[in-house]
Short mmCIF file of C-alpha atoms in Angstrom, two decimals:
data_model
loop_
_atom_site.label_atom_id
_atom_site.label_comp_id
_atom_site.label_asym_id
_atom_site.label_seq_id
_atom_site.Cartn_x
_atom_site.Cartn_y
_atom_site.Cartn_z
CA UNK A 1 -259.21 59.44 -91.13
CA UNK A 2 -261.38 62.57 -91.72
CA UNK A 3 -263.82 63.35 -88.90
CA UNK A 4 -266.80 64.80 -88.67
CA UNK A 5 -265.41 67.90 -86.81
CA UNK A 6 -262.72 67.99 -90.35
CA UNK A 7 -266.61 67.93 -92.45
CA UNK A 8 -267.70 70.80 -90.64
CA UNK A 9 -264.32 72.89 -90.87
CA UNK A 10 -264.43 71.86 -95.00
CA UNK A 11 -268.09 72.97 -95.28
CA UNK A 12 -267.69 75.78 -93.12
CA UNK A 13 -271.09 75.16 -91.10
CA UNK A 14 -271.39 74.05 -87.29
CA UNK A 15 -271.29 70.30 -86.59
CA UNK A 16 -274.80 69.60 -85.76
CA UNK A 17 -275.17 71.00 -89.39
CA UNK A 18 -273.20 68.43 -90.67
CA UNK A 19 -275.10 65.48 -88.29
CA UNK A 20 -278.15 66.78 -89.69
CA UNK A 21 -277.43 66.30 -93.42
CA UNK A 22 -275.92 63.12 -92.93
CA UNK A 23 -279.12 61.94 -90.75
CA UNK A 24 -281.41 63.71 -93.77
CA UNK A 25 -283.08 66.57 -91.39
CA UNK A 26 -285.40 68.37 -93.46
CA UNK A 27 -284.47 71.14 -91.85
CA UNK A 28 -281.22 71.93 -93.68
CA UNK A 29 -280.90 74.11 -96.67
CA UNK A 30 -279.95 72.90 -99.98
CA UNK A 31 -277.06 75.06 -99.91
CA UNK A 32 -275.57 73.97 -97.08
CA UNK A 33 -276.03 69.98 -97.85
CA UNK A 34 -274.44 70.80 -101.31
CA UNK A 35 -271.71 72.12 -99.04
CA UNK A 36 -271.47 69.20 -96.44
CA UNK A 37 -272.10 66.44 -98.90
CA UNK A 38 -269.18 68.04 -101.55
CA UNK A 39 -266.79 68.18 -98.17
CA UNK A 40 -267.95 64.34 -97.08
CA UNK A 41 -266.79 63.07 -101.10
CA UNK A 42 -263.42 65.48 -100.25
CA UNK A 43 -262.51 64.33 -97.32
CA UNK A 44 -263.70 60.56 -97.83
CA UNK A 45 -265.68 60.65 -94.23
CA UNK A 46 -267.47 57.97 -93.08
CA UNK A 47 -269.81 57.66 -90.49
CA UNK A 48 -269.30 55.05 -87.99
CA UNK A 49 -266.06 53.83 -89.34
CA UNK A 50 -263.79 53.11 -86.89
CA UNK A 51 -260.25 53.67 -87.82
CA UNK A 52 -258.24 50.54 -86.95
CA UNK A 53 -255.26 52.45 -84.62
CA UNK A 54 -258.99 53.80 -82.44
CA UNK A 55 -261.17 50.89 -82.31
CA UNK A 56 -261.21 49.98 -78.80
CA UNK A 57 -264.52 47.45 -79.81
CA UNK A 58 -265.03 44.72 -82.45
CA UNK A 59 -268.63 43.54 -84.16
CA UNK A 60 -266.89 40.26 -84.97
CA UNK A 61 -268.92 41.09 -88.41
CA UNK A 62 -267.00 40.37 -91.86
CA UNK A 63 -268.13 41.92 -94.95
CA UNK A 64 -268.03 39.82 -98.53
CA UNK A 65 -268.64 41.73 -101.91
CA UNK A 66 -268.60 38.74 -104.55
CA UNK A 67 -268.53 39.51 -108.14
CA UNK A 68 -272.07 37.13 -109.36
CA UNK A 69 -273.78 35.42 -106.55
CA UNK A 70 -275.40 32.95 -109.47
CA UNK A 71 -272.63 32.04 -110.40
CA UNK A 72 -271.76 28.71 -108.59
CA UNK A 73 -267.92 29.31 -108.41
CA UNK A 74 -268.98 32.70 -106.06
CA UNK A 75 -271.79 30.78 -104.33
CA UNK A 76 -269.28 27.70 -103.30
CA UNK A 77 -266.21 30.87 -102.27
CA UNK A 78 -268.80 32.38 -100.09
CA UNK A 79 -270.18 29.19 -98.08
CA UNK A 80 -266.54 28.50 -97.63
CA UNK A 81 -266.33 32.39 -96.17
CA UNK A 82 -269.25 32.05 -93.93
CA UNK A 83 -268.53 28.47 -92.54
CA UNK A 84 -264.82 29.72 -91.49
CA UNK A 85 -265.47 33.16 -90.32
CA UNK A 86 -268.37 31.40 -88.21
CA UNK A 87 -265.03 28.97 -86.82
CA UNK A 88 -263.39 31.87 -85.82
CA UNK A 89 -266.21 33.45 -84.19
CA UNK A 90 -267.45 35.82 -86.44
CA UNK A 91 -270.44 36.26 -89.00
CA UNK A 92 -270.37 37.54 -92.58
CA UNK A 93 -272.40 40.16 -94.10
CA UNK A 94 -272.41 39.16 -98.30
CA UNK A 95 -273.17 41.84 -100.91
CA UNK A 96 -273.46 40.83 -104.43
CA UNK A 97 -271.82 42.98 -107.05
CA UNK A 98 -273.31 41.13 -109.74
CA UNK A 99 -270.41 42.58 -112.04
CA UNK A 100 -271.37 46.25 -111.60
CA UNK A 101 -268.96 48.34 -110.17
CA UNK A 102 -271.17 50.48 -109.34
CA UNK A 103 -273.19 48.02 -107.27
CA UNK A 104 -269.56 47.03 -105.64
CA UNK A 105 -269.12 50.20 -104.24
CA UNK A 106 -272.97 50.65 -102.59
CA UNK A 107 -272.12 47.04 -100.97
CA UNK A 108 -268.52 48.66 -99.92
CA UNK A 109 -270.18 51.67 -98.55
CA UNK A 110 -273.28 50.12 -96.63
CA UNK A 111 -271.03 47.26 -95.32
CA UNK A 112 -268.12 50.30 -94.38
CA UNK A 113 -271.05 51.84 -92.33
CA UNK A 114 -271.91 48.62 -90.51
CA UNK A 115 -268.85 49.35 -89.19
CA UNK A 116 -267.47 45.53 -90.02
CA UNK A 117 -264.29 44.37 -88.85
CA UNK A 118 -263.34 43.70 -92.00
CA UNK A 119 -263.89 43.71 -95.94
CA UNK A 120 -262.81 41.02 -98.21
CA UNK A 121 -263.77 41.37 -101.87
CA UNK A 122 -263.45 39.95 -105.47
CA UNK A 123 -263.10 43.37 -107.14
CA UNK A 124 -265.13 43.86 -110.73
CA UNK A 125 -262.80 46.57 -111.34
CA UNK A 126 -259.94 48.44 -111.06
CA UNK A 127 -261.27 49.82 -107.86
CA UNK A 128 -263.20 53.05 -107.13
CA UNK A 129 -261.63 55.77 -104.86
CA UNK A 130 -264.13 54.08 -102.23
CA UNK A 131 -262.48 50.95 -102.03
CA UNK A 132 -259.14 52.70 -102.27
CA UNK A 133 -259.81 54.93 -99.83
CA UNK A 134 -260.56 52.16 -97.64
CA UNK A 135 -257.86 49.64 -98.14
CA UNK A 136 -255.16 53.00 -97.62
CA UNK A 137 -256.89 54.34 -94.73
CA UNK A 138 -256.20 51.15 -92.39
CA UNK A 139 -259.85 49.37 -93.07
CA UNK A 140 -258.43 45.82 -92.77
CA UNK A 141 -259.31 44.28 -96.28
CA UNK A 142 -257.90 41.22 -98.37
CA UNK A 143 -258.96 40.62 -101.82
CA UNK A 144 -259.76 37.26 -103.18
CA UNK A 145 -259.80 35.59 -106.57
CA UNK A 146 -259.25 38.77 -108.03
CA UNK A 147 -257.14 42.14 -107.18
CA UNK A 148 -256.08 45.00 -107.82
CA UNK A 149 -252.43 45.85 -108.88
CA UNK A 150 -250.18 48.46 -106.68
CA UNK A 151 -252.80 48.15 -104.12
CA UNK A 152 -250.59 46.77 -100.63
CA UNK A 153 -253.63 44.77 -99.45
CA UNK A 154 -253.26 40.62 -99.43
CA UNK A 155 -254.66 38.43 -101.98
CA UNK A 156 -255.72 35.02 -101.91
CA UNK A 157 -255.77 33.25 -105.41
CA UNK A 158 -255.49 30.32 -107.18
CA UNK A 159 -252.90 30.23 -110.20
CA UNK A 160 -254.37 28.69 -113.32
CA UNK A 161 -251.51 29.07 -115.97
CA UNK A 162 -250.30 25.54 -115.29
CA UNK A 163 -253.30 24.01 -115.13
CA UNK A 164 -253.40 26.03 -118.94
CA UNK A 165 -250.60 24.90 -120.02
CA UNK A 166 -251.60 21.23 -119.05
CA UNK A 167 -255.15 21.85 -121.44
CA UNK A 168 -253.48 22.69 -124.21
CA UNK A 169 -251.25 19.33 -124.14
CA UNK A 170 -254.63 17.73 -123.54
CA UNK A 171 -256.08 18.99 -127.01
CA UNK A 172 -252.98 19.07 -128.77
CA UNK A 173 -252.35 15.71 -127.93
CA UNK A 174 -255.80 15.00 -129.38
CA UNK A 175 -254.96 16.72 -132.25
CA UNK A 176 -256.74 19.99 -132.49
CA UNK A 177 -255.01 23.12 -133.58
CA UNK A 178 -257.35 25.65 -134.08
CA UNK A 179 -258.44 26.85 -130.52
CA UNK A 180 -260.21 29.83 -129.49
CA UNK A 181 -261.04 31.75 -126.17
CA UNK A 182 -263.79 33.64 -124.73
CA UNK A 183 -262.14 35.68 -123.17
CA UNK A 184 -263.80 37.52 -119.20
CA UNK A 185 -263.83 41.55 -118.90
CA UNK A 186 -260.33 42.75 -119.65
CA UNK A 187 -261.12 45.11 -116.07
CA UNK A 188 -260.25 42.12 -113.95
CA UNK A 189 -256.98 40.42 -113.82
CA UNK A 190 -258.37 37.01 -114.01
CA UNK A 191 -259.70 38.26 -117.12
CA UNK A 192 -256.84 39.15 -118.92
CA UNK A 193 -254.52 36.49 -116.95
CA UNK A 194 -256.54 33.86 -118.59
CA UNK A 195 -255.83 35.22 -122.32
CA UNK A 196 -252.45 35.36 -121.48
CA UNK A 197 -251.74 32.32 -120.26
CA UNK A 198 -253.88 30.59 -123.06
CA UNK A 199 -251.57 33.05 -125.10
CA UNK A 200 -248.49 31.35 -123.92
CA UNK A 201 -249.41 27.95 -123.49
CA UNK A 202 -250.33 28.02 -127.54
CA UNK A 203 -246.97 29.45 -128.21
CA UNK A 204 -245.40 26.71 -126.42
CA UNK A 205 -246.73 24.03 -129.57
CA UNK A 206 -246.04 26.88 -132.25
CA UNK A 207 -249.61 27.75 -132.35
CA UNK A 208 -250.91 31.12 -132.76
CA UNK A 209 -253.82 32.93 -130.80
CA UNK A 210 -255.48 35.17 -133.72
CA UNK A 211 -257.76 38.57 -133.07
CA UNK A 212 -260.91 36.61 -134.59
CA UNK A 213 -259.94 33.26 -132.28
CA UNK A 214 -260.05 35.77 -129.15
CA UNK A 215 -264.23 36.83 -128.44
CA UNK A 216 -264.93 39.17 -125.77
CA UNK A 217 -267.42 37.95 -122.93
CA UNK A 218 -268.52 39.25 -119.55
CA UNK A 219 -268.64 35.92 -117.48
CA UNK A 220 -272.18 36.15 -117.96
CA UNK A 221 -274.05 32.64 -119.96
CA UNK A 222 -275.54 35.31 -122.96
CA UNK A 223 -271.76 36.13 -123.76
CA UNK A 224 -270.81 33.03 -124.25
CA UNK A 225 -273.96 32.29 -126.30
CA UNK A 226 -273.15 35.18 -128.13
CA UNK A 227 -268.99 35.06 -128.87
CA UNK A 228 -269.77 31.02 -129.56
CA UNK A 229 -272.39 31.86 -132.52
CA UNK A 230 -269.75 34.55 -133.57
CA UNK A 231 -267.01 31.55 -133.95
CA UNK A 232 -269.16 29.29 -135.90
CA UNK A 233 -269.87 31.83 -138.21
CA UNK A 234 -266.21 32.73 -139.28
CA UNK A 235 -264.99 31.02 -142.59
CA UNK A 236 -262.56 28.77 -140.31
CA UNK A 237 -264.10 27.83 -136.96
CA UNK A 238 -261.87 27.28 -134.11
CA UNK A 239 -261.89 23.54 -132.97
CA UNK A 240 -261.91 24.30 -129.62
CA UNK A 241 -264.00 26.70 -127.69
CA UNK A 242 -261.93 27.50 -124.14
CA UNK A 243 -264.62 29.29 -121.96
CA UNK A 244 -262.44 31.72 -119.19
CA UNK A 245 -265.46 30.69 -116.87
CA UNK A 246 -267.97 28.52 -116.44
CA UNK A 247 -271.39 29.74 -117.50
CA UNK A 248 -269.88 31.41 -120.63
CA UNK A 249 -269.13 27.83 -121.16
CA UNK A 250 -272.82 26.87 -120.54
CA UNK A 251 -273.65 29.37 -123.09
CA UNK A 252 -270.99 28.54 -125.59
CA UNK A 253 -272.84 24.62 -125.45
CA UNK A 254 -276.36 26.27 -125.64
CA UNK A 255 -274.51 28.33 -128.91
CA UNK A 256 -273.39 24.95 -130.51
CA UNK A 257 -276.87 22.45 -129.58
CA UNK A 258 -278.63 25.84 -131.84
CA UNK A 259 -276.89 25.23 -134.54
CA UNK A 260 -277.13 21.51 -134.35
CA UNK A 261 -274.32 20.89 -134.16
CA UNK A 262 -272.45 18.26 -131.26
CA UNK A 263 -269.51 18.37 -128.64
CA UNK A 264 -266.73 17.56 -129.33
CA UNK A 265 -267.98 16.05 -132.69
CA UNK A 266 -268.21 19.12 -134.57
CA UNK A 267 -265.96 21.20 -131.94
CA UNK A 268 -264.74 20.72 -129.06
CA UNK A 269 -265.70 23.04 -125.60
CA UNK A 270 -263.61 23.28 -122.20
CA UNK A 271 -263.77 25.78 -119.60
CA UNK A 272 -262.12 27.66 -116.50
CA UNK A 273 -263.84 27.28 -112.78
CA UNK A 274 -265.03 23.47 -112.60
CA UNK A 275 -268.83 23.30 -111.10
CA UNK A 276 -270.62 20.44 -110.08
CA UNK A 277 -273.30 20.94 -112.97
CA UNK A 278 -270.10 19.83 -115.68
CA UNK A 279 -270.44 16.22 -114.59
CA UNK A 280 -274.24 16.37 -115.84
CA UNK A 281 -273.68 18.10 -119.22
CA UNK A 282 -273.86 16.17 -122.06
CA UNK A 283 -271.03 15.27 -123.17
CA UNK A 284 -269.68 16.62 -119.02
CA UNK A 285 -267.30 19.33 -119.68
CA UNK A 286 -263.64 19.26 -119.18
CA UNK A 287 -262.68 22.00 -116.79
CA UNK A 288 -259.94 23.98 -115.13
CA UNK A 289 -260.68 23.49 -111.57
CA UNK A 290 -260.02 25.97 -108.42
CA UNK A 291 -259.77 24.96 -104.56
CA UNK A 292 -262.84 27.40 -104.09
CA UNK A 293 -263.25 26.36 -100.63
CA UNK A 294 -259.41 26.55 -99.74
CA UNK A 295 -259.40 29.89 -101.21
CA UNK A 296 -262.00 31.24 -98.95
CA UNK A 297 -260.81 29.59 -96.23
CA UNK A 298 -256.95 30.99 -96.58
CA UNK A 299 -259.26 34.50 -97.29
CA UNK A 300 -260.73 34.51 -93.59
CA UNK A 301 -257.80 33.36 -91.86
CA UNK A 302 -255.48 36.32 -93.72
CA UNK A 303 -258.64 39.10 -92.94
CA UNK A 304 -258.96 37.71 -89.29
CA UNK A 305 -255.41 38.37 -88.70
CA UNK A 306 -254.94 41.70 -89.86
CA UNK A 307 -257.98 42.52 -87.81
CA UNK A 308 -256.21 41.33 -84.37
CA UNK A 309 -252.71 43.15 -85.73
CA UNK A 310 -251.16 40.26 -87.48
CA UNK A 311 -249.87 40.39 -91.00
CA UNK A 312 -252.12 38.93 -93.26
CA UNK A 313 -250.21 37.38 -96.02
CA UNK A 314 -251.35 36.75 -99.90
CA UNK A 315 -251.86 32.85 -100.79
CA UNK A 316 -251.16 31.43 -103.71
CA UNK A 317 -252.70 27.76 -105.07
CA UNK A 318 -252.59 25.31 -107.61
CA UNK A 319 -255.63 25.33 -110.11
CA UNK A 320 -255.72 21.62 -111.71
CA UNK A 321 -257.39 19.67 -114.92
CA UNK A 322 -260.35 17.86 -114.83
CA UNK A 323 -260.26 16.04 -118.27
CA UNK A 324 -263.99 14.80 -119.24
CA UNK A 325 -265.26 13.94 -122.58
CA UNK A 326 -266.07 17.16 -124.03
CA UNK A 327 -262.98 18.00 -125.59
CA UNK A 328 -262.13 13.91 -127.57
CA UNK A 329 -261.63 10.99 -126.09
CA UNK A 330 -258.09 9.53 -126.18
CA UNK A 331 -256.65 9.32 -122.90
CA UNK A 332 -254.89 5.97 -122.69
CA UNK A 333 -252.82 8.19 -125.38
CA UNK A 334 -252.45 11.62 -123.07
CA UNK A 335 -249.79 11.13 -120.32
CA UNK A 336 -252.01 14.70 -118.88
CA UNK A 337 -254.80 13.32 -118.72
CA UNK A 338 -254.06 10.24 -116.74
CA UNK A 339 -252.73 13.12 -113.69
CA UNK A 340 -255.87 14.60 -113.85
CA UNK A 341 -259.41 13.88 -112.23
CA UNK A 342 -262.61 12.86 -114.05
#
């Protein structure tokens, strides 16, 4: 890791120069901060990062970037984070993202300069030389929910594509054929891993996945609002409206009560991350449900032991169908729904 002796050499100014500039002395020209600043972005310095082979002291401080804090999935992951880091003795420092990468990487950054133990983080992206830098530098990081391929740093997920595979029994059982997606931002791999699995699960009953069945959201509630209205307008509506998250799927229901129409009467809704809220909807919404709070768990415990020079490992677990009422009712009928939880 670059130090700030390195900056100096790069810049080719003395290193109270440097200390200056990065403490914003007046006193330096703007020549020589373009020069300092342009060798800091080179060299990927840091202040007050502690390379992990050096550090001699721990803050017992963990850092969590989460992708939406509104969103209730990211709200229930991080009380998981903070109540087990707290177990283990440390404290957690959350930044929210609020699906702007750009946003990720000034949480990153300020949370890098805290000089935290560790980072764990749901990425929005494909990751920005920040985060890479970090994870390949030795800052001890595991990702969770989502990740970032090639990238040796652990991740703790859930897998969904069964709990997929056991929807689409669930509404071909009951008889619909026509089912769409709204599909999250095709920069995250639970975004695309969603439309693939849905993908595959359809082939699986000879049923196709079509360009116009297949709407573009952002896992924000307006998306879903907005891909939904898209759908009822098409010659053929879908039957089904499969939300790849859970307030597009508030959004897609808000889409449907506009046009007066009713779930599942007129079509049929189910979404990915159950929430507590589903149970209250009207008709409550059938749901792919995560362990969020396992997942954040498993997340601290792999983080806390590469801090104190253990291998963190990646976890992997079950996602599972809730089957409500939002989709038909027919269960005595659906050997998958009577596995699942209502």
């Amino acid at each position: 890791m670059a130090s700030i002796k390195d900056v100096a050499a790069e810049a080719g100014v003395s290193v109270a120069t440097v200390s200056r500039v990065l403490n914003d002395h007046p006193s330096v020209s703007a020549e020589a901060r373009t020069r300092v600043l342009a060798a800091v972005e080179t060299l990927g310095y840091r202040p007050n990062v502690v390379a992990r082979s050096l550090r001699t002291d721990q803050t017992h401080t963990l850092g969590l970037v989460i992708s939406d804090v509104m969103n209730p999935y990211f709200t229930e992951l991080a009380r998981s984070v903070e109540e087990e880091a707290r177990a283990l003795g440390y404290s957690v420092i959350i930044g929210n993202a609020d699906e702007r990468p750009d946003l990720q990487d000034h949480h990153v950054r300020n949370l890098l300069d805290r000089r935290i133990d560790g980072l764990l983080v749901s990425p929005t992206d494909g990751g920005s030389p920040l985060m890479l830098g970090a994870a390949r530098s030795g800052t001890p990081m595991v990702f969770v929910d989502r990740w970032i391929p090639g990238v040796d740093v652990p991740v703790v997920r859930s897998d969904g594509r069964a709990a997929v595979r056991d929807l689409v029994a669930h509404l071909h059982g009951l008889g619909h054929r026509r089912l769409a997606i709204i599909a999250g931002p095709a920069a995250t791999t639970t975004g695309r891993e969603r439309v693939e699995a849905f993908r595959e699960a359809l082939a699986a009953y000879g049923l196709e996945l079509p360009d116009a069945y297949i709407g573009q959201g952002d896992f924000q509630a307006e998306s879903g609002r907005r891909v939904t209205e898209g759908f009822l307008d098409l010659p053929e509506p879908p039957e089904v409206v499969f939300a790849a998250d859970n307030l597009m799927a508030l959004g897609a229901l808000d889409a449907v009560r506009a046009r007066g129409l009713r779930v599942p009467d007129d079509i049929a809704l189910a979404a990915f991350d159950d929430i507590p809220w589903f149970v209250h909807t009207d008709p409550p919404i059938t749901a792919i449900a995560q362990p969020t709070g396992d997942l954040g768990r498993a997340a601290v415990r792999a983080l806390v032991d590469r801090i104190e020079g253990r291998p963190g490992e990646s976890v992997t677990l079950p996602a599972r169908l809730v089957v409500r009422r939002s989709c038909g009712e027919n269960p005595a009928e659906n050997p998958v729904t009577n596995r699942s939880q209502s």
